[in-house]
Amino acid sequence: MNTPGALAVRNETSVPRRNRFSVTKGIVIAFLSLLVVTQVYPLLWLLLYSFKTNEEILSGSFFALPGSPQWINYSSALAGGRYFRYLWNSFFVTSITMISVILLSSLAAFAISRFRWKYGQAVMLVFLVGMMIPMQATLLPLMLIFKNMHILNTHLSIIFPYIAFSTPISVFILNGFMRTIPHEIEESAIMDGASVFRVYLNILLPVSVPPIMTVCILTFINIWNEYILAATFISAESLKTLPFGVNSFVSQYSVNYGAIGAFLVLGALPVIVIYFMLADKITQGMVAGAVKG
């Protein structure tokens, strides 16, 4: 039986726990609020920037609202910046890269994590070393290779390096997840007559959708915003990707800062839309890797 004295002691010990919980909760909320401000504010500032005139931008009032929204900045970004042409090039290059990376990295992760062969860890080590190679160190060798292959100044000259630099981290993510899948699943499928490719296609890939979505968004963001390789290997105006559109508003004697802001907003819009479309899958992939790996 619970005596009054025991109930009093229980109530006294429960109060500090609630206080500690509220303090912890307050610290977490404060930290998340600071994170939201630091991440969201640059986007809001860029949005305001895109509606200002050059005079308002150069005045140094970063926090001021535009006196009159300059919608002409967006018209200039769409027309003068060749937005749709660069947008198509970026979508084409990014889509080919993403499909290739998902196919190659999933096959490599499947072979490393599910096959019992003595060179599996050595192959994984090669991919880990590939994550450490800086992109800038490969510019000159790739320039000479692509020149001899006669693919310089084509989309292939940037798609191949994009695939090469995106595959190691993708293999690392998928390999960590596939190792957590029980081997009994594929063993029972093989006993029922399924081939290795069928096990990969119908069992491993559907189960690995969350980390694959994580790989998709990471690859998409990296390739969409990449500038160095594209500036080195692409010179034809019709083949350039979206980051090059900013140069259209910079001349020898003047710079249209408002149009640059509008172009940057339009360039970031596809990334934001795709991120929110895949946000749930990305969270699932990261949680699965954190808990199971």
PDB file of C-alpha atoms in Angstrom:
ATOM      1  CA  MET A   1       0.000   0.000   0.000  1.00  0.00           C
ATOM      2  CA  ASN A   2       1.105   3.544  -0.718  1.00  0.00           C
ATOM      3  CA  THR A   3       1.320   5.543   2.494  1.00  0.00           C
ATOM      4  CA  PRO A   4       1.018   9.374   2.494  1.00  0.00           C
ATOM      5  CA  GLY A   5       4.693   9.651   3.383  1.00  0.00           C
ATOM      6  CA  ALA A   6       5.701   7.540   0.390  1.00  0.00           C
ATOM      7  CA  LEU A   7       3.503   9.612  -1.919  1.00  0.00           C
ATOM      8  CA  ALA A   8       5.103  12.812  -0.643  1.00  0.00           C
ATOM      9  CA  VAL A   9       8.604  11.459  -1.220  1.00  0.00           C
ATOM     10  CA  ARG A  10       7.613  10.347  -4.727  1.00  0.00           C
ATOM     11  CA  ASN A  11       6.208  13.792  -5.569  1.00  0.00           C
ATOM     12  CA  GLU A  12       9.347  15.527  -4.258  1.00  0.00           C
ATOM     13  CA  THR A  13      11.642  13.356  -6.349  1.00  0.00           C
ATOM     14  CA  SER A  14       9.555  13.844  -9.488  1.00  0.00           C
ATOM     15  CA  VAL A  15       9.724  17.654  -9.461  1.00  0.00           C
ATOM     16  CA  PRO A  16      13.478  17.977 -10.150  1.00  0.00           C
ATOM     17  CA  ARG A  17      13.122  15.563 -13.048  1.00  0.00           C
ATOM     18  CA  ARG A  18      10.470  17.750 -14.634  1.00  0.00           C
ATOM     19  CA  ASN A  19      12.657  20.822 -14.057  1.00  0.00           C
ATOM     20  CA  ARG A  20      15.663  19.148 -15.601  1.00  0.00           C
ATOM     21  CA  PHE A  21      13.584  18.066 -18.554  1.00  0.00           C
ATOM     22  CA  SER A  22      12.265  21.583 -19.106  1.00  0.00           C
ATOM     23  CA  VAL A  23      15.775  23.054 -18.955  1.00  0.00           C
ATOM     24  CA  THR A  24      17.054  20.499 -21.459  1.00  0.00           C
ATOM     25  CA  LYS A  25      14.074  21.149 -23.685  1.00  0.00           C
ATOM     26  CA  GLY A  26      14.694  24.885 -23.521  1.00  0.00           C
ATOM     27  CA  ILE A  27      18.349  24.447 -24.511  1.00  0.00           C
ATOM     28  CA  VAL A  28      17.369  22.246 -27.460  1.00  0.00           C
ATOM     29  CA  ILE A  29      14.732  24.747 -28.607  1.00  0.00           C
ATOM     30  CA  ALA A  30      17.218  27.629 -28.328  1.00  0.00           C
ATOM     31  CA  PHE A  31      19.821  25.705 -30.317  1.00  0.00           C
ATOM     32  CA  LEU A  32      17.324  24.742 -33.035  1.00  0.00           C
ATOM     33  CA  SER A  33      16.054  28.337 -33.199  1.00  0.00           C
ATOM     34  CA  LEU A  34      19.604  29.608 -33.691  1.00  0.00           C
ATOM     35  CA  LEU A  35      20.143  26.977 -36.382  1.00  0.00           C
ATOM     36  CA  VAL A  36      16.942  27.987 -38.185  1.00  0.00           C
ATOM     37  CA  VAL A  37      17.903  31.663 -38.103  1.00  0.00           C
ATOM     38  CA  THR A  38      21.402  31.023 -39.461  1.00  0.00           C
ATOM     39  CA  GLN A  39      20.074  28.778 -42.238  1.00  0.00           C
ATOM     40  CA  VAL A  40      16.894  30.626 -43.214  1.00  0.00           C
ATOM     41  CA  TYR A  41      18.128  34.193 -42.928  1.00  0.00           C
ATOM     42  CA  PRO A  42      20.520  34.021 -45.926  1.00  0.00           C
ATOM     43  CA  LEU A  43      17.644  32.787 -48.093  1.00  0.00           C
ATOM     44  CA  LEU A  44      15.358  35.589 -46.928  1.00  0.00           C
ATOM     45  CA  TRP A  45      18.142  38.130 -47.412  1.00  0.00           C
ATOM     46  CA  LEU A  46      18.749  36.839 -50.951  1.00  0.00           C
ATOM     47  CA  LEU A  47      15.021  37.078 -51.684  1.00  0.00           C
ATOM     48  CA  LEU A  48      14.951  40.711 -50.538  1.00  0.00           C
ATOM     49  CA  TYR A  49      18.178  41.357 -52.453  1.00  0.00           C
ATOM     50  CA  SER A  50      16.550  40.172 -55.683  1.00  0.00           C
ATOM     51  CA  PHE A  51      13.806  42.825 -55.432  1.00  0.00           C
ATOM     52  CA  LYS A  52      16.101  45.817 -54.869  1.00  0.00           C
ATOM     53  CA  THR A  53      17.640  48.326 -57.230  1.00  0.00           C
ATOM     54  CA  ASN A  54      21.401  48.740 -57.562  1.00  0.00           C
ATOM     55  CA  GLU A  55      21.208  51.941 -55.521  1.00  0.00           C
ATOM     56  CA  GLU A  56      19.448  50.205 -52.624  1.00  0.00           C
ATOM     57  CA  ILE A  57      21.920  47.318 -52.687  1.00  0.00           C
ATOM     58  CA  LEU A  58      25.003  49.563 -52.790  1.00  0.00           C
ATOM     59  CA  SER A  59      23.659  51.782 -49.995  1.00  0.00           C
ATOM     60  CA  GLY A  60      24.727  49.123 -47.488  1.00  0.00           C
ATOM     61  CA  SER A  61      21.307  48.734 -45.819  1.00  0.00           C
ATOM     62  CA  PHE A  62      21.284  44.973 -45.720  1.00  0.00           C
ATOM     63  CA  PHE A  63      18.246  44.688 -43.458  1.00  0.00           C
ATOM     64  CA  ALA A  64      16.105  47.262 -45.283  1.00  0.00           C
ATOM     65  CA  LEU A  65      13.075  46.235 -47.295  1.00  0.00           C
ATOM     66  CA  PRO A  66      13.003  47.217 -50.984  1.00  0.00           C
ATOM     67  CA  GLY A  67      11.277  50.530 -51.598  1.00  0.00           C
ATOM     68  CA  SER A  68       9.439  49.165 -54.612  1.00  0.00           C
ATOM     69  CA  PRO A  69       9.722  45.485 -55.653  1.00  0.00           C
ATOM     70  CA  GLN A  70      11.776  45.286 -58.831  1.00  0.00           C
ATOM     71  CA  TRP A  71      10.082  42.463 -60.747  1.00  0.00           C
ATOM     72  CA  ILE A  72      12.134  43.506 -63.750  1.00  0.00           C
ATOM     73  CA  ASN A  73      15.101  41.799 -62.089  1.00  0.00           C
ATOM     74  CA  TYR A  74      13.413  38.443 -62.637  1.00  0.00           C
ATOM     75  CA  SER A  75      12.592  39.341 -66.223  1.00  0.00           C
ATOM     76  CA  SER A  76      16.227  40.191 -66.785  1.00  0.00           C
ATOM     77  CA  ALA A  77      17.312  36.946 -65.107  1.00  0.00           C
ATOM     78  CA  LEU A  78      15.061  34.832 -67.331  1.00  0.00           C
ATOM     79  CA  ALA A  79      15.938  36.613 -70.567  1.00  0.00           C
ATOM     80  CA  GLY A  80      19.450  38.027 -70.204  1.00  0.00           C
ATOM     81  CA  GLY A  81      20.790  35.150 -68.121  1.00  0.00           C
ATOM     82  CA  ARG A  82      19.677  32.410 -70.521  1.00  0.00           C
ATOM     83  CA  TYR A  83      18.029  30.790 -67.542  1.00  0.00           C
ATOM     84  CA  PHE A  84      16.059  28.075 -69.306  1.00  0.00           C
ATOM     85  CA  ARG A  85      18.992  27.009 -71.473  1.00  0.00           C
ATOM     86  CA  TYR A  86      21.333  26.725 -68.495  1.00  0.00           C
ATOM     87  CA  LEU A  87      18.552  25.085 -66.460  1.00  0.00           C
ATOM     88  CA  TRP A  88      18.128  22.359 -69.061  1.00  0.00           C
ATOM     89  CA  ASN A  89      21.887  21.738 -69.196  1.00  0.00           C
ATOM     90  CA  SER A  90      22.047  21.464 -65.405  1.00  0.00           C
ATOM     91  CA  PHE A  91      19.090  19.070 -65.278  1.00  0.00           C
ATOM     92  CA  PHE A  92      20.582  16.926 -68.048  1.00  0.00           C
ATOM     93  CA  VAL A  93      24.040  16.690 -66.475  1.00  0.00           C
ATOM     94  CA  THR A  94      22.675  16.172 -62.955  1.00  0.00           C
ATOM     95  CA  SER A  95      20.144  13.527 -64.002  1.00  0.00           C
ATOM     96  CA  ILE A  96      22.696  11.445 -65.938  1.00  0.00           C
ATOM     97  CA  THR A  97      25.131  11.730 -63.040  1.00  0.00           C
ATOM     98  CA  MET A  98      22.548  10.729 -60.409  1.00  0.00           C
ATOM     99  CA  ILE A  99      21.323   7.690 -62.349  1.00  0.00           C
ATOM    100  CA  SER A 100      24.886   6.521 -62.995  1.00  0.00           C
ATOM    101  CA  VAL A 101      25.976   7.082 -59.384  1.00  0.00           C
ATOM    102  CA  ILE A 102      22.986   5.213 -57.937  1.00  0.00           C
ATOM    103  CA  LEU A 103      23.480   2.277 -60.312  1.00  0.00           C
ATOM    104  CA  LEU A 104      27.250   1.979 -59.826  1.00  0.00           C
ATOM    105  CA  SER A 105      27.321   2.646 -56.086  1.00  0.00           C
ATOM    106  CA  SER A 106      24.445   0.280 -55.313  1.00  0.00           C
ATOM    107  CA  LEU A 107      26.075  -2.509 -57.323  1.00  0.00           C
ATOM    108  CA  ALA A 108      29.429  -1.909 -55.645  1.00  0.00           C
ATOM    109  CA  ALA A 109      27.872  -1.745 -52.164  1.00  0.00           C
ATOM    110  CA  PHE A 110      25.904  -4.927 -52.919  1.00  0.00           C
ATOM    111  CA  ALA A 111      29.055  -6.783 -53.918  1.00  0.00           C
ATOM    112  CA  ILE A 112      31.109  -5.517 -50.958  1.00  0.00           C
ATOM    113  CA  SER A 113      28.483  -6.033 -48.257  1.00  0.00           C
ATOM    114  CA  ARG A 114      26.706  -9.219 -49.402  1.00  0.00           C
ATOM    115  CA  PHE A 115      29.387 -11.322 -51.130  1.00  0.00           C
ATOM    116  CA  ARG A 116      31.873 -13.308 -49.070  1.00  0.00           C
ATOM    117  CA  TRP A 117      35.176 -12.636 -50.840  1.00  0.00           C
ATOM    118  CA  LYS A 118      38.558 -11.767 -49.399  1.00  0.00           C
ATOM    119  CA  TYR A 119      39.081  -8.581 -51.420  1.00  0.00           C
ATOM    120  CA  GLY A 120      35.884  -6.884 -50.250  1.00  0.00           C
ATOM    121  CA  GLN A 121      37.549  -4.744 -47.586  1.00  0.00           C
ATOM    122  CA  ALA A 122      40.383  -3.835 -49.971  1.00  0.00           C
ATOM    123  CA  VAL A 123      37.895  -2.600 -52.559  1.00  0.00           C
ATOM    124  CA  MET A 124      36.073  -0.612 -49.883  1.00  0.00           C
ATOM    125  CA  LEU A 125      39.395   0.930 -48.862  1.00  0.00           C
ATOM    126  CA  VAL A 126      39.909   2.077 -52.468  1.00  0.00           C
ATOM    127  CA  PHE A 127      36.574   3.895 -52.341  1.00  0.00           C
ATOM    128  CA  LEU A 128      37.488   5.488 -49.013  1.00  0.00           C
ATOM    129  CA  VAL A 129      40.759   6.744 -50.506  1.00  0.00           C
ATOM    130  CA  GLY A 130      38.754   8.171 -53.397  1.00  0.00           C
ATOM    131  CA  MET A 131      36.838  10.322 -50.899  1.00  0.00           C
ATOM    132  CA  MET A 132      40.096  11.978 -49.847  1.00  0.00           C
ATOM    133  CA  ILE A 133      41.280  13.093 -53.300  1.00  0.00           C
ATOM    134  CA  PRO A 134      40.586  16.814 -53.847  1.00  0.00           C
ATOM    135  CA  MET A 135      38.840  17.691 -57.066  1.00  0.00           C
ATOM    136  CA  GLN A 136      41.264  20.513 -57.863  1.00  0.00           C
ATOM    137  CA  ALA A 137      44.215  18.095 -57.955  1.00  0.00           C
ATOM    138  CA  THR A 138      42.720  16.265 -60.941  1.00  0.00           C
ATOM    139  CA  LEU A 139      42.043  19.225 -63.232  1.00  0.00           C
ATOM    140  CA  LEU A 140      45.253  19.108 -65.282  1.00  0.00           C
ATOM    141  CA  PRO A 141      45.389  15.302 -65.736  1.00  0.00           C
ATOM    142  CA  LEU A 142      41.708  15.216 -66.689  1.00  0.00           C
ATOM    143  CA  MET A 143      42.232  18.075 -69.132  1.00  0.00           C
ATOM    144  CA  LEU A 144      44.944  16.096 -70.944  1.00  0.00           C
ATOM    145  CA  ILE A 145      42.943  12.852 -70.865  1.00  0.00           C
ATOM    146  CA  PHE A 146      39.772  14.424 -72.215  1.00  0.00           C
ATOM    147  CA  LYS A 147      41.709  16.269 -74.904  1.00  0.00           C
ATOM    148  CA  ASN A 148      43.192  12.975 -76.136  1.00  0.00           C
ATOM    149  CA  MET A 149      39.745  11.360 -75.981  1.00  0.00           C
ATOM    150  CA  HIS A 150      38.259  14.266 -77.984  1.00  0.00           C
ATOM    151  CA  ILE A 151      35.475  14.836 -75.463  1.00  0.00           C
ATOM    152  CA  LEU A 152      36.729  18.166 -74.123  1.00  0.00           C
ATOM    153  CA  ASN A 153      34.060  20.890 -74.244  1.00  0.00           C
ATOM    154  CA  THR A 154      31.235  18.341 -74.131  1.00  0.00           C
ATOM    155  CA  HIS A 155      28.904  17.326 -71.330  1.00  0.00           C
ATOM    156  CA  LEU A 156      30.776  14.024 -71.040  1.00  0.00           C
ATOM    157  CA  SER A 157      33.857  15.905 -69.855  1.00  0.00           C
ATOM    158  CA  ILE A 158      32.038  16.945 -66.665  1.00  0.00           C
ATOM    159  CA  ILE A 159      29.697  13.952 -66.268  1.00  0.00           C
ATOM    160  CA  PHE A 160      32.590  11.477 -65.960  1.00  0.00           C
ATOM    161  CA  PRO A 161      34.367  13.402 -63.149  1.00  0.00           C
ATOM    162  CA  TYR A 162      31.057  14.041 -61.386  1.00  0.00           C
ATOM    163  CA  ILE A 163      30.350  10.300 -61.339  1.00  0.00           C
ATOM    164  CA  ALA A 164      33.880   9.510 -60.168  1.00  0.00           C
ATOM    165  CA  PHE A 165      33.797  11.991 -57.284  1.00  0.00           C
ATOM    166  CA  SER A 166      30.223  11.188 -56.183  1.00  0.00           C
ATOM    167  CA  THR A 167      30.493   7.385 -56.206  1.00  0.00           C
ATOM    168  CA  PRO A 168      32.860   6.864 -53.187  1.00  0.00           C
ATOM    169  CA  ILE A 169      30.645   8.619 -50.623  1.00  0.00           C
ATOM    170  CA  SER A 170      27.585   6.910 -52.122  1.00  0.00           C
ATOM    171  CA  VAL A 171      29.204   3.485 -51.775  1.00  0.00           C
ATOM    172  CA  PHE A 172      30.131   4.335 -48.190  1.00  0.00           C
ATOM    173  CA  ILE A 173      26.519   5.231 -47.313  1.00  0.00           C
ATOM    174  CA  LEU A 174      24.894   2.283 -49.093  1.00  0.00           C
ATOM    175  CA  ASN A 175      27.460  -0.236 -47.870  1.00  0.00           C
ATOM    176  CA  GLY A 176      26.852   0.770 -44.258  1.00  0.00           C
ATOM    177  CA  PHE A 177      23.115   0.258 -44.689  1.00  0.00           C
ATOM    178  CA  MET A 178      23.251  -2.998 -46.669  1.00  0.00           C
ATOM    179  CA  ARG A 179      25.441  -4.621 -44.038  1.00  0.00           C
ATOM    180  CA  THR A 180      22.525  -4.354 -41.585  1.00  0.00           C
ATOM    181  CA  ILE A 181      20.157  -6.379 -43.798  1.00  0.00           C
ATOM    182  CA  PRO A 182      19.927 -10.012 -42.604  1.00  0.00           C
ATOM    183  CA  HIS A 183      21.523 -12.546 -44.956  1.00  0.00           C
ATOM    184  CA  GLU A 184      18.618 -14.927 -44.394  1.00  0.00           C
ATOM    185  CA  ILE A 185      16.457 -12.813 -46.714  1.00  0.00           C
ATOM    186  CA  GLU A 186      18.597 -13.353 -49.781  1.00  0.00           C
ATOM    187  CA  GLU A 187      19.460 -16.939 -48.826  1.00  0.00           C
ATOM    188  CA  SER A 188      15.780 -17.887 -48.788  1.00  0.00           C
ATOM    189  CA  ALA A 189      15.285 -16.116 -52.129  1.00  0.00           C
ATOM    190  CA  ILE A 190      18.221 -17.996 -53.685  1.00  0.00           C
ATOM    191  CA  MET A 191      16.824 -21.299 -52.365  1.00  0.00           C
ATOM    192  CA  ASP A 192      13.566 -20.447 -54.164  1.00  0.00           C
ATOM    193  CA  GLY A 193      15.497 -20.110 -57.426  1.00  0.00           C
ATOM    194  CA  ALA A 194      16.187 -16.346 -57.546  1.00  0.00           C
ATOM    195  CA  SER A 195      19.367 -15.252 -59.313  1.00  0.00           C
ATOM    196  CA  VAL A 196      21.903 -12.848 -57.824  1.00  0.00           C
ATOM    197  CA  PHE A 197      20.674 -10.024 -60.053  1.00  0.00           C
ATOM    198  CA  ARG A 198      17.081 -10.717 -59.011  1.00  0.00           C
ATOM    199  CA  VAL A 199      18.069 -10.579 -55.343  1.00  0.00           C
ATOM    200  CA  TYR A 200      19.737  -7.211 -55.989  1.00  0.00           C
ATOM    201  CA  LEU A 201      16.852  -5.801 -58.023  1.00  0.00           C
ATOM    202  CA  ASN A 202      13.815  -7.112 -56.128  1.00  0.00           C
ATOM    203  CA  ILE A 203      15.083  -7.390 -52.544  1.00  0.00           C
ATOM    204  CA  LEU A 204      18.089  -5.174 -51.813  1.00  0.00           C
ATOM    205  CA  LEU A 205      17.088  -2.109 -53.825  1.00  0.00           C
ATOM    206  CA  PRO A 206      13.510  -1.781 -52.436  1.00  0.00           C
ATOM    207  CA  VAL A 207      14.805  -2.162 -48.880  1.00  0.00           C
ATOM    208  CA  SER A 208      17.544   0.431 -49.513  1.00  0.00           C
ATOM    209  CA  VAL A 209      15.245   3.210 -50.742  1.00  0.00           C
ATOM    210  CA  PRO A 210      15.880   5.586 -47.756  1.00  0.00           C
ATOM    211  CA  PRO A 211      19.705   5.663 -48.120  1.00  0.00           C
ATOM    212  CA  ILE A 212      19.338   5.835 -51.907  1.00  0.00           C
ATOM    213  CA  MET A 213      17.222   8.977 -51.477  1.00  0.00           C
ATOM    214  CA  THR A 214      19.947  10.395 -49.238  1.00  0.00           C
ATOM    215  CA  VAL A 215      22.500   9.673 -51.967  1.00  0.00           C
ATOM    216  CA  CYS A 216      20.211  11.330 -54.525  1.00  0.00           C
ATOM    217  CA  ILE A 217      19.867  14.621 -52.686  1.00  0.00           C
ATOM    218  CA  LEU A 218      23.564  14.818 -51.743  1.00  0.00           C
ATOM    219  CA  THR A 219      24.599  14.142 -55.331  1.00  0.00           C
ATOM    220  CA  PHE A 220      22.030  16.559 -56.700  1.00  0.00           C
ATOM    221  CA  ILE A 221      23.138  19.449 -54.489  1.00  0.00           C
ATOM    222  CA  ASN A 222      26.851  18.880 -55.138  1.00  0.00           C
ATOM    223  CA  ILE A 223      26.486  18.634 -58.912  1.00  0.00           C
ATOM    224  CA  TRP A 224      23.897  21.413 -59.227  1.00  0.00           C
ATOM    225  CA  ASN A 225      26.178  23.957 -57.551  1.00  0.00           C
ATOM    226  CA  GLU A 226      29.498  22.766 -58.997  1.00  0.00           C
ATOM    227  CA  TYR A 227      31.432  25.418 -60.907  1.00  0.00           C
ATOM    228  CA  ILE A 228      35.167  24.582 -61.053  1.00  0.00           C
ATOM    229  CA  LEU A 229      35.044  21.526 -63.326  1.00  0.00           C
ATOM    230  CA  ALA A 230      32.373  23.038 -65.542  1.00  0.00           C
ATOM    231  CA  ALA A 231      34.388  26.258 -65.915  1.00  0.00           C
ATOM    232  CA  THR A 232      37.523  24.274 -66.789  1.00  0.00           C
ATOM    233  CA  PHE A 233      36.131  21.772 -69.295  1.00  0.00           C
ATOM    234  CA  ILE A 234      33.188  23.668 -70.837  1.00  0.00           C
ATOM    235  CA  SER A 235      33.684  26.743 -73.011  1.00  0.00           C
ATOM    236  CA  ALA A 236      30.725  26.564 -75.407  1.00  0.00           C
ATOM    237  CA  GLU A 237      27.950  28.912 -74.338  1.00  0.00           C
ATOM    238  CA  SER A 238      25.240  26.431 -75.300  1.00  0.00           C
ATOM    239  CA  LEU A 239      26.672  23.733 -72.981  1.00  0.00           C
ATOM    240  CA  LYS A 240      27.213  25.743 -69.811  1.00  0.00           C
ATOM    241  CA  THR A 241      25.304  24.952 -66.628  1.00  0.00           C
ATOM    242  CA  LEU A 242      23.249  27.168 -64.338  1.00  0.00           C
ATOM    243  CA  PRO A 243      26.038  28.682 -62.173  1.00  0.00           C
ATOM    244  CA  PHE A 244      27.421  30.396 -65.300  1.00  0.00           C
ATOM    245  CA  GLY A 245      24.294  32.531 -65.654  1.00  0.00           C
ATOM    246  CA  VAL A 246      25.580  34.971 -63.031  1.00  0.00           C
ATOM    247  CA  ASN A 247      28.358  36.041 -65.411  1.00  0.00           C
ATOM    248  CA  SER A 248      25.751  37.331 -67.866  1.00  0.00           C
ATOM    249  CA  PHE A 249      25.054  40.341 -65.624  1.00  0.00           C
ATOM    250  CA  VAL A 250      28.659  41.399 -65.129  1.00  0.00           C
ATOM    251  CA  SER A 251      30.130  43.670 -67.792  1.00  0.00           C
ATOM    252  CA  GLN A 252      33.294  45.719 -67.977  1.00  0.00           C
ATOM    253  CA  TYR A 253      31.744  48.897 -66.579  1.00  0.00           C
ATOM    254  CA  SER A 254      28.605  47.815 -64.697  1.00  0.00           C
ATOM    255  CA  VAL A 255      27.021  45.018 -62.677  1.00  0.00           C
ATOM    256  CA  ASN A 256      23.290  44.338 -62.389  1.00  0.00           C
ATOM    257  CA  TYR A 257      23.204  43.185 -58.774  1.00  0.00           C
ATOM    258  CA  GLY A 258      19.427  42.863 -58.616  1.00  0.00           C
ATOM    259  CA  ALA A 259      19.338  40.545 -61.637  1.00  0.00           C
ATOM    260  CA  ILE A 260      22.139  38.470 -60.082  1.00  0.00           C
ATOM    261  CA  GLY A 261      20.050  38.075 -56.925  1.00  0.00           C
ATOM    262  CA  ALA A 262      16.992  37.083 -58.958  1.00  0.00           C
ATOM    263  CA  PHE A 263      19.043  34.562 -60.938  1.00  0.00           C
ATOM    264  CA  LEU A 264      20.414  33.043 -57.732  1.00  0.00           C
ATOM    265  CA  VAL A 265      16.886  32.701 -56.329  1.00  0.00           C
ATOM    266  CA  LEU A 266      15.712  30.974 -59.504  1.00  0.00           C
ATOM    267  CA  GLY A 267      18.779  28.741 -59.425  1.00  0.00           C
ATOM    268  CA  ALA A 268      18.195  27.695 -55.811  1.00  0.00           C
ATOM    269  CA  LEU A 269      14.470  27.084 -56.307  1.00  0.00           C
ATOM    270  CA  PRO A 270      14.782  23.585 -57.901  1.00  0.00           C
ATOM    271  CA  VAL A 271      17.094  22.444 -55.095  1.00  0.00           C
ATOM    272  CA  ILE A 272      14.667  23.646 -52.413  1.00  0.00           C
ATOM    273  CA  VAL A 273      11.674  22.014 -54.117  1.00  0.00           C
ATOM    274  CA  ILE A 274      13.432  18.658 -54.593  1.00  0.00           C
ATOM    275  CA  TYR A 275      14.756  18.716 -51.041  1.00  0.00           C
ATOM    276  CA  PHE A 276      11.297  19.149 -49.535  1.00  0.00           C
ATOM    277  CA  MET A 277       9.919  16.461 -51.843  1.00  0.00           C
ATOM    278  CA  LEU A 278      12.520  13.961 -50.564  1.00  0.00           C
ATOM    279  CA  ALA A 279      12.859  15.262 -46.992  1.00  0.00           C
ATOM    280  CA  ASP A 280      11.075  12.298 -45.361  1.00  0.00           C
ATOM    281  CA  LYS A 281      13.142   9.731 -47.258  1.00  0.00           C
ATOM    282  CA  ILE A 282      16.367  11.576 -46.427  1.00  0.00           C
ATOM    283  CA  THR A 283      15.512  11.607 -42.720  1.00  0.00           C
ATOM    284  CA  GLN A 284      14.686   7.906 -42.792  1.00  0.00           C
ATOM    285  CA  GLY A 285      17.973   7.136 -44.525  1.00  0.00           C
ATOM    286  CA  MET A 286      20.041   9.095 -42.013  1.00  0.00           C
ATOM    287  CA  VAL A 287      18.207   7.610 -39.004  1.00  0.00           C
ATOM    288  CA  ALA A 288      18.554   4.083 -40.410  1.00  0.00           C
ATOM    289  CA  GLY A 289      22.291   4.539 -40.882  1.00  0.00           C
ATOM    290  CA  ALA A 290      22.705   6.032 -37.409  1.00  0.00           C
ATOM    291  CA  VAL A 291      20.740   3.325 -35.597  1.00  0.00           C
ATOM    292  CA  LYS A 292      21.650   0.209 -37.534  1.00  0.00           C
ATOM    293  CA  GLY A 293      25.167   1.075 -38.671  1.00  0.00           C
TER     294      GLY A 293
END
